[in-house]
Short mmCIF file of C-alpha atoms and ligand atoms in Angstrom, two decimals:
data_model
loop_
_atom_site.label_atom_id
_atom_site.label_comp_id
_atom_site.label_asym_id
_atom_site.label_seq_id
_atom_site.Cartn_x
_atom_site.Cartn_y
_atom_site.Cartn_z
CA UNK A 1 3.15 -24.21 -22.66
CA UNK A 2 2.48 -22.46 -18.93
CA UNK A 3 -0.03 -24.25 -16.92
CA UNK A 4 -2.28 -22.29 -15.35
CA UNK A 5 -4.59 -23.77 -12.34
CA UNK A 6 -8.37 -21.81 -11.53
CA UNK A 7 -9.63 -22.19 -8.07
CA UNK A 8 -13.11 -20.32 -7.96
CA UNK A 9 -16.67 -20.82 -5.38
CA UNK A 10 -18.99 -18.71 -7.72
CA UNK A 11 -19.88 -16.92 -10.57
CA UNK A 12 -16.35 -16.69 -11.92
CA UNK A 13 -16.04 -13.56 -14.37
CA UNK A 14 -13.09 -13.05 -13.82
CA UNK A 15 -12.36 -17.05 -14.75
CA UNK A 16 -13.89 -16.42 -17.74
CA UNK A 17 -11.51 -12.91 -18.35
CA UNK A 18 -8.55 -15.17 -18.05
CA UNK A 19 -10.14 -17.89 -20.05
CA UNK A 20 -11.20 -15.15 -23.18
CA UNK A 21 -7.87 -13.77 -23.17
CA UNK A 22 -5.78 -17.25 -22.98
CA UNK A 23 -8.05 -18.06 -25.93
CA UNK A 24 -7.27 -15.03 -27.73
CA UNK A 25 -3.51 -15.64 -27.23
CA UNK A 26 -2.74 -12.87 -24.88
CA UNK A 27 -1.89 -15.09 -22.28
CA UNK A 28 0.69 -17.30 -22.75
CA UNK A 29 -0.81 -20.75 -21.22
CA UNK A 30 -3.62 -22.48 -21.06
CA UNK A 31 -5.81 -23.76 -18.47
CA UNK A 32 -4.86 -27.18 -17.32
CA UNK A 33 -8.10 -27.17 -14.87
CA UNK A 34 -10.77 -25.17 -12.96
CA UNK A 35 -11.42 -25.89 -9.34
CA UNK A 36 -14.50 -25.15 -7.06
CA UNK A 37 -15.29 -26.03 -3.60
CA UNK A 38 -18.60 -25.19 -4.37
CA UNK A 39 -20.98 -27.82 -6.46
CA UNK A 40 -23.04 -25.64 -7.98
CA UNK A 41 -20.47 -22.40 -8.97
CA UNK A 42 -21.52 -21.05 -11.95
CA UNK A 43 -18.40 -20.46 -13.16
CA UNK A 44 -17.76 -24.46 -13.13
CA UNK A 45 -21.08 -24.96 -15.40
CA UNK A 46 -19.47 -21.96 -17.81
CA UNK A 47 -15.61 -24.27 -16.98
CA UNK A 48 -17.24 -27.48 -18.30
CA UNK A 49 -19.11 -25.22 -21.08
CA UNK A 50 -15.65 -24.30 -22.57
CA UNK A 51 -14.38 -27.72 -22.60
CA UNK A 52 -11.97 -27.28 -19.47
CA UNK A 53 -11.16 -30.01 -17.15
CA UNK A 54 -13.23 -29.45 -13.99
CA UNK A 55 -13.03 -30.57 -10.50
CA UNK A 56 -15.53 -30.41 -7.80
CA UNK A 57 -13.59 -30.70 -4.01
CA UNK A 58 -16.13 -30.31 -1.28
CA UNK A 59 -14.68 -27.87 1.68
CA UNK A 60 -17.51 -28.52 3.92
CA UNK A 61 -16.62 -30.19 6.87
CA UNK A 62 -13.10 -30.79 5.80
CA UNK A 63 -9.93 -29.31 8.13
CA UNK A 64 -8.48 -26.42 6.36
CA UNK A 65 -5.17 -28.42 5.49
CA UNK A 66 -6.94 -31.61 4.60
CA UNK A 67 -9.33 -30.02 2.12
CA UNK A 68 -6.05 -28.08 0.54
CA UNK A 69 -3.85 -31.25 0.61
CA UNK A 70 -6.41 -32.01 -1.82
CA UNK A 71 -6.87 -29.57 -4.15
CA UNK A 72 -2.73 -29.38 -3.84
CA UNK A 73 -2.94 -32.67 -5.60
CA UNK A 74 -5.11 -31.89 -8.58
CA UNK A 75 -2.72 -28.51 -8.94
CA UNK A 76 0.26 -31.11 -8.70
CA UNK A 77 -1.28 -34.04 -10.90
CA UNK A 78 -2.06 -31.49 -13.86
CA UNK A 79 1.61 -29.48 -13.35
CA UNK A 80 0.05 -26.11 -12.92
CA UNK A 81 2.81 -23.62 -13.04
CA UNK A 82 0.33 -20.44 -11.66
CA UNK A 83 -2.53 -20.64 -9.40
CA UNK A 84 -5.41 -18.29 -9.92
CA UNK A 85 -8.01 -17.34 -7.05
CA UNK A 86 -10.77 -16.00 -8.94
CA UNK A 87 -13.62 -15.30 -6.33
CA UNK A 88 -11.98 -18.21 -4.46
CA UNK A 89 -13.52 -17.52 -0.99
CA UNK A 90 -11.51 -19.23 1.49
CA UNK A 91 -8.02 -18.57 3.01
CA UNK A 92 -5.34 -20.73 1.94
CA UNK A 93 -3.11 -22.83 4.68
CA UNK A 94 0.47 -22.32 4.89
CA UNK A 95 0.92 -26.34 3.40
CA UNK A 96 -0.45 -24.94 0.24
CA UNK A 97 0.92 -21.64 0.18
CA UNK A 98 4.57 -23.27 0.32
CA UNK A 99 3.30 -25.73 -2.10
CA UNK A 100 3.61 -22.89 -4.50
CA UNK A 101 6.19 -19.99 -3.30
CA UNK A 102 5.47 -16.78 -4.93
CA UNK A 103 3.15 -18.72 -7.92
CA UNK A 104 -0.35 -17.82 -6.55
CA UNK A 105 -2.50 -15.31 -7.61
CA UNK A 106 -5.27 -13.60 -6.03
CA UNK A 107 -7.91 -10.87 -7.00
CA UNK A 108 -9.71 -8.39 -4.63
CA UNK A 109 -12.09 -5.56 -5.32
CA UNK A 110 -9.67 -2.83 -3.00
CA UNK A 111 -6.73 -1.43 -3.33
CA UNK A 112 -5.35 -3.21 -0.57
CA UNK A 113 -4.33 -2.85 1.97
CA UNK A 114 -7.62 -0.83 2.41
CA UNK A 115 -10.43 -2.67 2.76
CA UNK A 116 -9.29 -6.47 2.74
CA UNK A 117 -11.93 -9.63 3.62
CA UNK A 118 -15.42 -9.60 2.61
CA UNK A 119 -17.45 -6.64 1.06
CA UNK A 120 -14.77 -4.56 0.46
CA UNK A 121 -16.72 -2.39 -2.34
CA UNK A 122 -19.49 -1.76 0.88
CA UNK A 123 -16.58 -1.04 3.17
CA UNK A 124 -15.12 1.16 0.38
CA UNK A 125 -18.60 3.34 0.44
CA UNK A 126 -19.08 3.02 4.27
CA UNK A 127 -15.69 4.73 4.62
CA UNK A 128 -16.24 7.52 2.59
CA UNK A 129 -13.30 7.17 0.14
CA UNK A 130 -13.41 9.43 -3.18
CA UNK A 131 -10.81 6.36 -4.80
CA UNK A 132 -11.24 2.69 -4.47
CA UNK A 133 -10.31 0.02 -6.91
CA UNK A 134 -8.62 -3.55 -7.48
CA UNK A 135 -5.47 -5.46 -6.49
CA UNK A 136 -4.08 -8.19 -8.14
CA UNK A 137 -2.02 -10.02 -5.27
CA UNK A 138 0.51 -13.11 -4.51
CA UNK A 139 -0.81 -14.98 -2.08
CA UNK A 140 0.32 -15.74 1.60
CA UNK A 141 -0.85 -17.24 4.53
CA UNK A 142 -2.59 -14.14 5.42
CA UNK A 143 -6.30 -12.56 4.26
CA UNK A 144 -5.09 -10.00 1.50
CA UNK A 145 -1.78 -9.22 2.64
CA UNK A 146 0.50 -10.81 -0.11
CA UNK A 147 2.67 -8.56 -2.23
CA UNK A 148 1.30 -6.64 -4.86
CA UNK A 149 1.61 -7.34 -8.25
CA UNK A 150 -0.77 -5.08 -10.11
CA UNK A 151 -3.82 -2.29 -9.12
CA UNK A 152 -6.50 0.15 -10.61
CA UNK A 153 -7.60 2.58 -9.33
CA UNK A 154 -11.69 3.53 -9.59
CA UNK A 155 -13.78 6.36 -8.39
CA UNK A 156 -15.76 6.37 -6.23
CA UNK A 157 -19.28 8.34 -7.73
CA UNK A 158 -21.55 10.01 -5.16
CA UNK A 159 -24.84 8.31 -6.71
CA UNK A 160 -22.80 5.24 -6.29
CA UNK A 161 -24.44 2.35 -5.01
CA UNK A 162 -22.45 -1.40 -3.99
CA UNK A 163 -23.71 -2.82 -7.15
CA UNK A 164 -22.56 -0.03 -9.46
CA UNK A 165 -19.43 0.31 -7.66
CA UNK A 166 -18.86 -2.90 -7.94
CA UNK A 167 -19.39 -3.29 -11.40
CA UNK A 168 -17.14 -0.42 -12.37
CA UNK A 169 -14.61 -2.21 -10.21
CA UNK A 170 -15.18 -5.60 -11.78
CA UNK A 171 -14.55 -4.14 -15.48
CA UNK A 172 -10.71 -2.92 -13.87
CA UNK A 173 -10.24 -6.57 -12.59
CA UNK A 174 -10.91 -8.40 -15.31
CA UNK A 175 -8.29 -6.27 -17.37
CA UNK A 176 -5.51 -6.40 -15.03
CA UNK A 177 -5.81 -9.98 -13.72
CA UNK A 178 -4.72 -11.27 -17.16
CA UNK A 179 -1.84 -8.31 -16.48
CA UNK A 180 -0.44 -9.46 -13.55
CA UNK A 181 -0.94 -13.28 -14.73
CA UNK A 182 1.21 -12.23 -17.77
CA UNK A 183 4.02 -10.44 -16.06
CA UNK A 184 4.40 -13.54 -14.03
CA UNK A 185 4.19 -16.00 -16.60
CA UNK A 186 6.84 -14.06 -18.69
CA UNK A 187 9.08 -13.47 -15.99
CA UNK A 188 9.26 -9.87 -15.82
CA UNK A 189 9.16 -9.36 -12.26
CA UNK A 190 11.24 -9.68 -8.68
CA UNK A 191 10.59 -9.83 -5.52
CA UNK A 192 12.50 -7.34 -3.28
CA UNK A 193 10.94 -8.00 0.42
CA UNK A 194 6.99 -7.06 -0.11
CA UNK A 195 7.71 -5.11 -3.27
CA UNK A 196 7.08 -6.52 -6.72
CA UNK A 197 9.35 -4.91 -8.89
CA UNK A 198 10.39 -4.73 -13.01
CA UNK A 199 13.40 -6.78 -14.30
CA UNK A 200 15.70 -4.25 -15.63
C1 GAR B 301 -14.55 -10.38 -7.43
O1 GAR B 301 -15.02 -9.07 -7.32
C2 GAR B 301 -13.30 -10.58 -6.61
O2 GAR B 301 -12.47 -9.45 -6.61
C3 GAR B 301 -13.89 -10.83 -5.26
O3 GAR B 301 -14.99 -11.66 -5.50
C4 GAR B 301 -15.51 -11.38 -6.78
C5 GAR B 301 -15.60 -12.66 -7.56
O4 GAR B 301 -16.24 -12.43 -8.78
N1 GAR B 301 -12.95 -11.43 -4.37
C6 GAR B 301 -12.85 -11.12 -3.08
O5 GAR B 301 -13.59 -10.36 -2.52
C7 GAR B 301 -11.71 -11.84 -2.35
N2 GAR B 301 -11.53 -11.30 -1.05
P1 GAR B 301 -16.15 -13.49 -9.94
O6 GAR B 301 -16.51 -14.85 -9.32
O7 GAR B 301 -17.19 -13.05 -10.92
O8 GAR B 301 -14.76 -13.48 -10.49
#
């Protein structure tokens, strides 16, 4: 069985997407841990409320690498095949993204490369766009710039506010995560430069 490995610093729907579906059986794996920099993340109270294996690795203070050296560690000591960012606000270091070449995952509410970093469903309706959406990502050393694996596309309504946006937006990422996880998992992709691409 896959192994997958859930960073997260908040509320951590889209954790608990991944976790509904991997208990339903549509994702082949199971969750080996779930791992927050922040204490109080409510998606590591909902973690330990599923009977997951939870760990708690402060950030503050730490160096960038230092802080990942450890959380590469955890990753390593439960043999996590995938790594998921779900709402995992921080940007990883290139120690950690080698750790795990072309095996980390990351969710953002754009379809990148528009609106990458924070507030992206504000910076969607500050720009005007009629389209907006989500993008299911591998991870590099850069802030949203790793290949894409999987998007949706959402419109943008004219009564639209950032929390209804946003909500229409989350509903899209919480299907296609568990997508993208999938076609990983399974194998059914390669990597020709930044393209993700079918097997034939
Ligand atoms: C999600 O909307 C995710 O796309 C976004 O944070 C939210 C986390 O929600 N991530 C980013 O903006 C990354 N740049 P969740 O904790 O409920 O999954």
């Amino acid at each position: 069985m896959k192994k997958l490995g859930i960073l997260l610093s908040g509320r951590g729907s889209n954790f608990e997407a991944i976790a509904r579906n991997v208990q339903a059986g549509k994702i082949p794996a199971e969750i080996a841990v779930v791992i927050s920099n922040k204490q109080d993340a409510i998606g590591l109270v909902r973690a330990r409320e599923l009977g997951l294996t939870t760990r708690f690795i402060p950030s503050k203070g730490k160096e960038r690498e230092a802080f990942d050296r450890e959380v590469v560690a955890v990753l390593k000591e439960f043999q996590v095949d995938l790594v998921c960012l779900a709402g995992f606000m921080r940007l990883l270091s290139p120690y950690f993204v080698w750790e795990f070449p072309n095996r980390i995952l990351n969710i953002h509410p754009a379809l990148l490369p528009a609106f990458p970093g924070e507030d992206a469903q504000r910076q969607a309706l500050e720009h005007g766009v009629k389209f907006t959406g989500c993008t299911v990502h591998l991870v590099n050393e850069g802030m949203d710039t790793g290949p894409i694996v999987c998007q949706a596309v959402v419109p943008v309504l004219d009564d639209d506010t950032e929390a209804t946006l946003a909500a229409r937006i989350l509903a899209e990422e919480h299907r296609i995560y568990s997508e993208a996880i999938c076609l990983l998992l399974e194998d059914k992709v390669r990597f020709e430069g930044r393209r993700v691409l079918w097997k034939a």
